[in-house]
mmCIF file of C-alpha atoms in Angstrom:
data_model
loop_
_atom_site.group_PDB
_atom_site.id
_atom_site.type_symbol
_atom_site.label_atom_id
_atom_site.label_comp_id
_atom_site.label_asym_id
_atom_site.label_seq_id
_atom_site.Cartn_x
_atom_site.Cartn_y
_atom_site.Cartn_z
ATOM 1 C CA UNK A 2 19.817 35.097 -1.553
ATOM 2 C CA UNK A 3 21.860 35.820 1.130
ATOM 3 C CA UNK A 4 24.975 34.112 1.558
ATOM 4 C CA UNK A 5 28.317 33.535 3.955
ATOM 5 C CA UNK A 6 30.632 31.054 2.364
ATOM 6 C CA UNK A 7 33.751 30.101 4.313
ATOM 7 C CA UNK A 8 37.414 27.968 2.716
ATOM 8 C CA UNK A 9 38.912 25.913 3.238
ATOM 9 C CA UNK A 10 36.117 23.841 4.761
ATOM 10 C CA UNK A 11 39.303 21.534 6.588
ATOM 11 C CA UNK A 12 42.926 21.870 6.644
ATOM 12 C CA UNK A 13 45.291 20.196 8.420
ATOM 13 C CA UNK A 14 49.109 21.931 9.982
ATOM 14 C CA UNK A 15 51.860 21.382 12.313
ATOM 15 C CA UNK A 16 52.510 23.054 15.191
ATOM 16 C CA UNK A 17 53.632 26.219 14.774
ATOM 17 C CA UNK A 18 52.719 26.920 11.117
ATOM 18 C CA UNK A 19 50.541 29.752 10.624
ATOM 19 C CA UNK A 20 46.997 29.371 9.485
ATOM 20 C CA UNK A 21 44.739 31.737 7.250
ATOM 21 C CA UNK A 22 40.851 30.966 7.556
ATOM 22 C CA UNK A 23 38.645 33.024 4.857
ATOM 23 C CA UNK A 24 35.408 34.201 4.982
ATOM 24 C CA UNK A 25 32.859 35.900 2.317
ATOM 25 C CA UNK A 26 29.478 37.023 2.321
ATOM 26 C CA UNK A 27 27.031 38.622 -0.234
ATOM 27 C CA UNK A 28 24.179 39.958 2.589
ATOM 28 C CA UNK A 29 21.716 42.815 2.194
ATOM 29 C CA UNK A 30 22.175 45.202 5.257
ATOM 30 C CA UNK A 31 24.980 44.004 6.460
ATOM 31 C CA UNK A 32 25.831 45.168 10.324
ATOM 32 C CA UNK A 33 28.932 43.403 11.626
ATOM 33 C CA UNK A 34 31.010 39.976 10.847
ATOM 34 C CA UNK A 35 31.518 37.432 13.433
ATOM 35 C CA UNK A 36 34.261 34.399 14.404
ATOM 36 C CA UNK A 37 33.083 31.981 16.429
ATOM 37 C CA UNK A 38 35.326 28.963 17.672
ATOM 38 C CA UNK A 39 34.019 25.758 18.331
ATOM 39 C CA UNK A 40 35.815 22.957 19.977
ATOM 40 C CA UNK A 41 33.604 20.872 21.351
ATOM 41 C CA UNK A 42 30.120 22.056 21.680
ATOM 42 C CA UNK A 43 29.367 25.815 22.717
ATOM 43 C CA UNK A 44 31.008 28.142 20.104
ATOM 44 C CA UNK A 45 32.828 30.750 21.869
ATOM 45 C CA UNK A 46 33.408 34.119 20.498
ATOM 46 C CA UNK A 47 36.400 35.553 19.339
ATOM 47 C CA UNK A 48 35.648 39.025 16.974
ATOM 48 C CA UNK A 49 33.151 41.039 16.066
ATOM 49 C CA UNK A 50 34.184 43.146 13.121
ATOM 50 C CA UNK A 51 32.167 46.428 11.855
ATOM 51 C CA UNK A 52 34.466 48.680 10.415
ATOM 52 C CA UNK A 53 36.335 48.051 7.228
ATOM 53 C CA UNK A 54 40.756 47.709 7.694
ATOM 54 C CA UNK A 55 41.091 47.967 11.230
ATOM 55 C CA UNK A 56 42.696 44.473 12.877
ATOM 56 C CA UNK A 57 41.681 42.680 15.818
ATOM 57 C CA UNK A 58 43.831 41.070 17.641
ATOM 58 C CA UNK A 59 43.669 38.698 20.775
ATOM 59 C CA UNK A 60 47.319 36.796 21.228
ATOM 60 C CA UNK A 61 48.136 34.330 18.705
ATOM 61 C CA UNK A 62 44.511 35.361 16.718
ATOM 62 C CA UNK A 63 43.912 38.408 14.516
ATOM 63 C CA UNK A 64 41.107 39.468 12.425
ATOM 64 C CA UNK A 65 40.072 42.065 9.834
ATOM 65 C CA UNK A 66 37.530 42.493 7.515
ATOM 66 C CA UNK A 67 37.062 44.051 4.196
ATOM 67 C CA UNK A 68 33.720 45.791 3.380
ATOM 68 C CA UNK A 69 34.607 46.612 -0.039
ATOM 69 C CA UNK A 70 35.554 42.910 -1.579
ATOM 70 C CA UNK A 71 33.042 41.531 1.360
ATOM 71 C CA UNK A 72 35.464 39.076 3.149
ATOM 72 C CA UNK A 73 37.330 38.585 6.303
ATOM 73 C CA UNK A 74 39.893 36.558 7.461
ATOM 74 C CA UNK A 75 41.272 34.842 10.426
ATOM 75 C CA UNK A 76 44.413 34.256 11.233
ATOM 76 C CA UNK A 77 46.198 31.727 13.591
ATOM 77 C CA UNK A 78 49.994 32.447 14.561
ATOM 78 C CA UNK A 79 52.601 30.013 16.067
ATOM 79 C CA UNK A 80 49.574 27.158 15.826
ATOM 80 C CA UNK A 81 49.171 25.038 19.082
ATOM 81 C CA UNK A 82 47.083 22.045 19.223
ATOM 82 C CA UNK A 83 45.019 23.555 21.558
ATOM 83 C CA UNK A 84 43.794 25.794 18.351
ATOM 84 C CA UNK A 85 42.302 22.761 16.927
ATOM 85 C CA UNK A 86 38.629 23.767 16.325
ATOM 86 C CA UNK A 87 35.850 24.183 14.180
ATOM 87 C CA UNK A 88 35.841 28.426 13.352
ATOM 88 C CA UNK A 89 32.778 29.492 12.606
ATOM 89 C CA UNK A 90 31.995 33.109 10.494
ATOM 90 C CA UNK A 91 28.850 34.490 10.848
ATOM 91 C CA UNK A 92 27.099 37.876 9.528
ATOM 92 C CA UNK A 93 24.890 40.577 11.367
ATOM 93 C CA UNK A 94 22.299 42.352 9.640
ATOM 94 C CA UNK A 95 20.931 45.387 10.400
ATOM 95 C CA UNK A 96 17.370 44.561 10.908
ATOM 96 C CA UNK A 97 18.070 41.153 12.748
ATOM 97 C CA UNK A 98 17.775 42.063 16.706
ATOM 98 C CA UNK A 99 21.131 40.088 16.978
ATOM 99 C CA UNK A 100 20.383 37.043 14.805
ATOM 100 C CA UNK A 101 23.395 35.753 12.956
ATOM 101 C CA UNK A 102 23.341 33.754 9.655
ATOM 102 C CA UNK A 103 26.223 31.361 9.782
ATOM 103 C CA UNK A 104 29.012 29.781 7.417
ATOM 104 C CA UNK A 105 29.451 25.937 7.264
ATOM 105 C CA UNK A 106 32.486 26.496 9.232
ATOM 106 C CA UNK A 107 36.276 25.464 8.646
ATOM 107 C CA UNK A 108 37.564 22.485 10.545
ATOM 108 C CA UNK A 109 41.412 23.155 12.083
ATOM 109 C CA UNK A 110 43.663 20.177 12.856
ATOM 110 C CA UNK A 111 47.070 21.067 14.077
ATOM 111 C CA UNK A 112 49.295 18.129 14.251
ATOM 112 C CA UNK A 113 52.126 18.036 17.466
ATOM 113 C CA UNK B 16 27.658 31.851 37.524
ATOM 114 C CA UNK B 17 25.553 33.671 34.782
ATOM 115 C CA UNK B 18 25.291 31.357 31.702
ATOM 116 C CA UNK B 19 22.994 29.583 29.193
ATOM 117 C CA UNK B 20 22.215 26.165 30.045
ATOM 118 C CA UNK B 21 20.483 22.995 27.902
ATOM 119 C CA UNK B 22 19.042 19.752 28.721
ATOM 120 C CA UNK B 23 19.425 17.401 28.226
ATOM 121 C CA UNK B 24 22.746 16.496 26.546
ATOM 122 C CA UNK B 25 21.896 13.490 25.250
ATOM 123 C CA UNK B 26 18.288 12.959 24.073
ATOM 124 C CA UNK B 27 16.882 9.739 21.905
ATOM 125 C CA UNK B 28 13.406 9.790 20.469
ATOM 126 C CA UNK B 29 11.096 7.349 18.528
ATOM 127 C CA UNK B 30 10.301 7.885 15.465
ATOM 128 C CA UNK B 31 6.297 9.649 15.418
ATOM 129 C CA UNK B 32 7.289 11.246 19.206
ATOM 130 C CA UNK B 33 7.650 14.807 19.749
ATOM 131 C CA UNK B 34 10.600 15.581 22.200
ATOM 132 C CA UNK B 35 11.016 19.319 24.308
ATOM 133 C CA UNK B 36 14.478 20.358 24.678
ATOM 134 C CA UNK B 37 14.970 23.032 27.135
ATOM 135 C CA UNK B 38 17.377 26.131 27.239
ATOM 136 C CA UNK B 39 17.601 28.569 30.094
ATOM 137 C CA UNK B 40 19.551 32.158 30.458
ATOM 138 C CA UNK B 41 20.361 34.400 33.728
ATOM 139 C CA UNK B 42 22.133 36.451 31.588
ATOM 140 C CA UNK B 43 19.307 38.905 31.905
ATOM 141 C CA UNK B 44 19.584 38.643 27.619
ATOM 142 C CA UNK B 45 16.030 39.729 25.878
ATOM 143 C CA UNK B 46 17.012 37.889 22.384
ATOM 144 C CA UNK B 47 17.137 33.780 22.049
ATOM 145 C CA UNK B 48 17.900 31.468 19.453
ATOM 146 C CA UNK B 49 17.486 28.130 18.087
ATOM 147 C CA UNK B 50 20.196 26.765 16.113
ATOM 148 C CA UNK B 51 20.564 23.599 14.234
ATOM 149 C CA UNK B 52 24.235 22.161 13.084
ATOM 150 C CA UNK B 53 24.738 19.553 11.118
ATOM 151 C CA UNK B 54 27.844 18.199 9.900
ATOM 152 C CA UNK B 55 28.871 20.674 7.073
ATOM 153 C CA UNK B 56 26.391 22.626 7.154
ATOM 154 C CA UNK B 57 27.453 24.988 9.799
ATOM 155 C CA UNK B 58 24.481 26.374 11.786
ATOM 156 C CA UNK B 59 21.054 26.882 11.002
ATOM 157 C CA UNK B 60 18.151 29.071 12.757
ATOM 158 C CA UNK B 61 15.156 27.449 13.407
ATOM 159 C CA UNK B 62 13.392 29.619 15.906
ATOM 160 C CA UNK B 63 14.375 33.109 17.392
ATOM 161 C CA UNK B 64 12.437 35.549 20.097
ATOM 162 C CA UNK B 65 13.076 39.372 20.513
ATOM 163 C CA UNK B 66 10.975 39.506 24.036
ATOM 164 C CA UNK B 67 8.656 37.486 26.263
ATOM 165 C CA UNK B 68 5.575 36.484 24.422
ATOM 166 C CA UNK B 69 7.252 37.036 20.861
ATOM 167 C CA UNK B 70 8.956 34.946 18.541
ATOM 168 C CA UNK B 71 10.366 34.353 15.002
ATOM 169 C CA UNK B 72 10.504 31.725 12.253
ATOM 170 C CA UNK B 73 14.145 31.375 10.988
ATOM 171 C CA UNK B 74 15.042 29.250 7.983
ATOM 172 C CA UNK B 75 14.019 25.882 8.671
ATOM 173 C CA UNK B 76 11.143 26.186 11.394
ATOM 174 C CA UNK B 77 8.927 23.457 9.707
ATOM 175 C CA UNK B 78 8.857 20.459 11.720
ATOM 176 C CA UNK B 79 9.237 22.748 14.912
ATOM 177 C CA UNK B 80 7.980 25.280 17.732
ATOM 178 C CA UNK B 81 8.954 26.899 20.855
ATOM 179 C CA UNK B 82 7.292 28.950 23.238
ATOM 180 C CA UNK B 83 8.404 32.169 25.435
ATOM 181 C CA UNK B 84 6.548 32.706 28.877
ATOM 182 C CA UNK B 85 9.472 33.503 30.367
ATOM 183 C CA UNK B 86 12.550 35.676 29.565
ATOM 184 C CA UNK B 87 14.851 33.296 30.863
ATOM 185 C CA UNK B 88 13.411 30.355 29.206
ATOM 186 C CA UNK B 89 12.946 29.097 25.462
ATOM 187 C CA UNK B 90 12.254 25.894 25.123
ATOM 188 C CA UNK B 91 12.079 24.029 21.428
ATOM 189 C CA UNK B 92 9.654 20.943 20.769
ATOM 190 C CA UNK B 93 11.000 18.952 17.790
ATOM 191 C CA UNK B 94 7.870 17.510 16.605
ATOM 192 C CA UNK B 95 6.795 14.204 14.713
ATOM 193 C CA UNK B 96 6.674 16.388 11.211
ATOM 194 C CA UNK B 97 9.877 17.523 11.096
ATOM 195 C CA UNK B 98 11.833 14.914 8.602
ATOM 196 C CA UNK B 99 15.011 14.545 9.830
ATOM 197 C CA UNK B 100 15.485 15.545 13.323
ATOM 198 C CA UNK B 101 18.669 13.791 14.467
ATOM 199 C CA UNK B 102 21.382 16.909 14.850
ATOM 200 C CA UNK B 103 22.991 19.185 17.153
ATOM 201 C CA UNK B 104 20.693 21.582 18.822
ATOM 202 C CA UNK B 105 22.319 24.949 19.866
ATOM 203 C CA UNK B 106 20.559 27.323 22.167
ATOM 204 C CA UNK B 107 21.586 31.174 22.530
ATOM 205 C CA UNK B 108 21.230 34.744 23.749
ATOM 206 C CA UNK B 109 21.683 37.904 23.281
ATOM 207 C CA UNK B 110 21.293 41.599 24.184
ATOM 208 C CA UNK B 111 19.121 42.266 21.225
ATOM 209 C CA UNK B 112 18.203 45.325 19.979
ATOM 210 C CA UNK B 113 19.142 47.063 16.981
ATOM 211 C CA UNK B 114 22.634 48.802 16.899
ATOM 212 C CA UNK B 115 23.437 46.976 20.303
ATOM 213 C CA UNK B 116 26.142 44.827 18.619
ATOM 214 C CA UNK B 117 25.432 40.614 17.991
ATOM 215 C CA UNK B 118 27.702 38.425 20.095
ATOM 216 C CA UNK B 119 25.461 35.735 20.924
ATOM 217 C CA UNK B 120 26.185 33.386 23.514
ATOM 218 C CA UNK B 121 25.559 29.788 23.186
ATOM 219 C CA UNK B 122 24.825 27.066 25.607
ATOM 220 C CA UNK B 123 26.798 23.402 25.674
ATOM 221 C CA UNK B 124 23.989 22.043 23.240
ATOM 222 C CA UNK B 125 21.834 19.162 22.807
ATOM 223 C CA UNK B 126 22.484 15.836 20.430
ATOM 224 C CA UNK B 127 19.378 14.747 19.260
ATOM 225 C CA UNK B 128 19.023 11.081 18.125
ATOM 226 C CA UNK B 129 15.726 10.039 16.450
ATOM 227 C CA UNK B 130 15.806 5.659 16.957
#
């Protein structure tokens, strides 16, 4: 059965700590990996990740992905409270027209 | 402003009603979605359609159905035999088609409350 299983479910930091999110999935046909943030309602998308060792990067958040141990992680710099979210992993498959199969998520709190 | 949009946000139902929530794109996407979250859980698919006239069961599509007339339009009726129908209802859209990448956007939502 296919699988995406993200940790810590919740953590809580200051501001300004750094914060590593983790994300693993045992899929068949796997396309692409996906982080999603959610704050509210809408998830809004941050990466897509298809190759294997090459970063992403968008300001304070960065991204890579590891085809061979089948994990990714996130990572938050210089947090801001602003960053406090749910982040969501998700996984493409190659036969799925676009349909992602989600991770439970991990909640962010960062603290002023 | 191109988007995806839901309604309503709010929704409460009787127990033994079936309730339509509606979702609407003019992003000119041919792929929709039907996603369920529930706390923990992350999100679910219920319901997904490649093109007009065409759609797919995801993992938990008992208790539900949807229709696709239109290619900007996907509405999902949560009916009386699904079990537990009081979540988060996410609606969403994509390019679709194979190798044409998956970022999916995803409208404000709808809270469903069953009473």
């Amino acid at each position: 059965e296919d699988k995406v299983v993200q940790s810590p479910l919740s953590l809580v930091v200051h501001e300004g700590d750094t914060v590593t999110l983790n994300c693993s999935y045992e899929v068949t046909n796997f396309r692409s990996l996906l982080w999603y943030k959610q704050e509210k309602k809408a998830p809004t998308f941050l990466f897509m990740l298809t190759s294997s060792g090459i970063e992403k990067k968008s300001g304070r958040l960065s991204s890579i992905l590891d085809k061979k141990e089948l994990f990714s992680i996130l990572n938050i710099t210089a947090t801001q409270t602003g960053d406090s979210a749910v982040y969501l992993c998700a996984v493409l498959h190659t036969d799925s027209w676009g349909k992602l199969q989600f991770g439970a998520g991990t909640q962010v709190v960062v603290t002023p | 402003d191109g988007g995806i949009t839901q309604s309503p946000k709010y929704l409460f139902r009787k127990e033994g009603q079936n309730v339509t929530l509606s979702c609407e794109q003019n992003l000119n996407h041919d792929a929709m979605y039907w996603y369920r979250q529930d706390p923990g859980q992350g999100l679910r698919l219920i319901y997904y359609s490649q093109i007009v006239n065409d759609f797919q069961k995801g993992d938990i599509a008992e208790g539900y159905s949807v229709s696709r007339e239109k290619k900007e339009s996907f509405p999902l009726t949560v009916t009386s035999a699904q079990k537990n129908p009081t979540a988060f209802y996410l609606c969403a859209s994509s390019i679709g088609g194979y190798g044409t990448g998956g970022q999916a956007f995803f409208g404000q939502g709808t809270r469903l409350t069953v009473v």
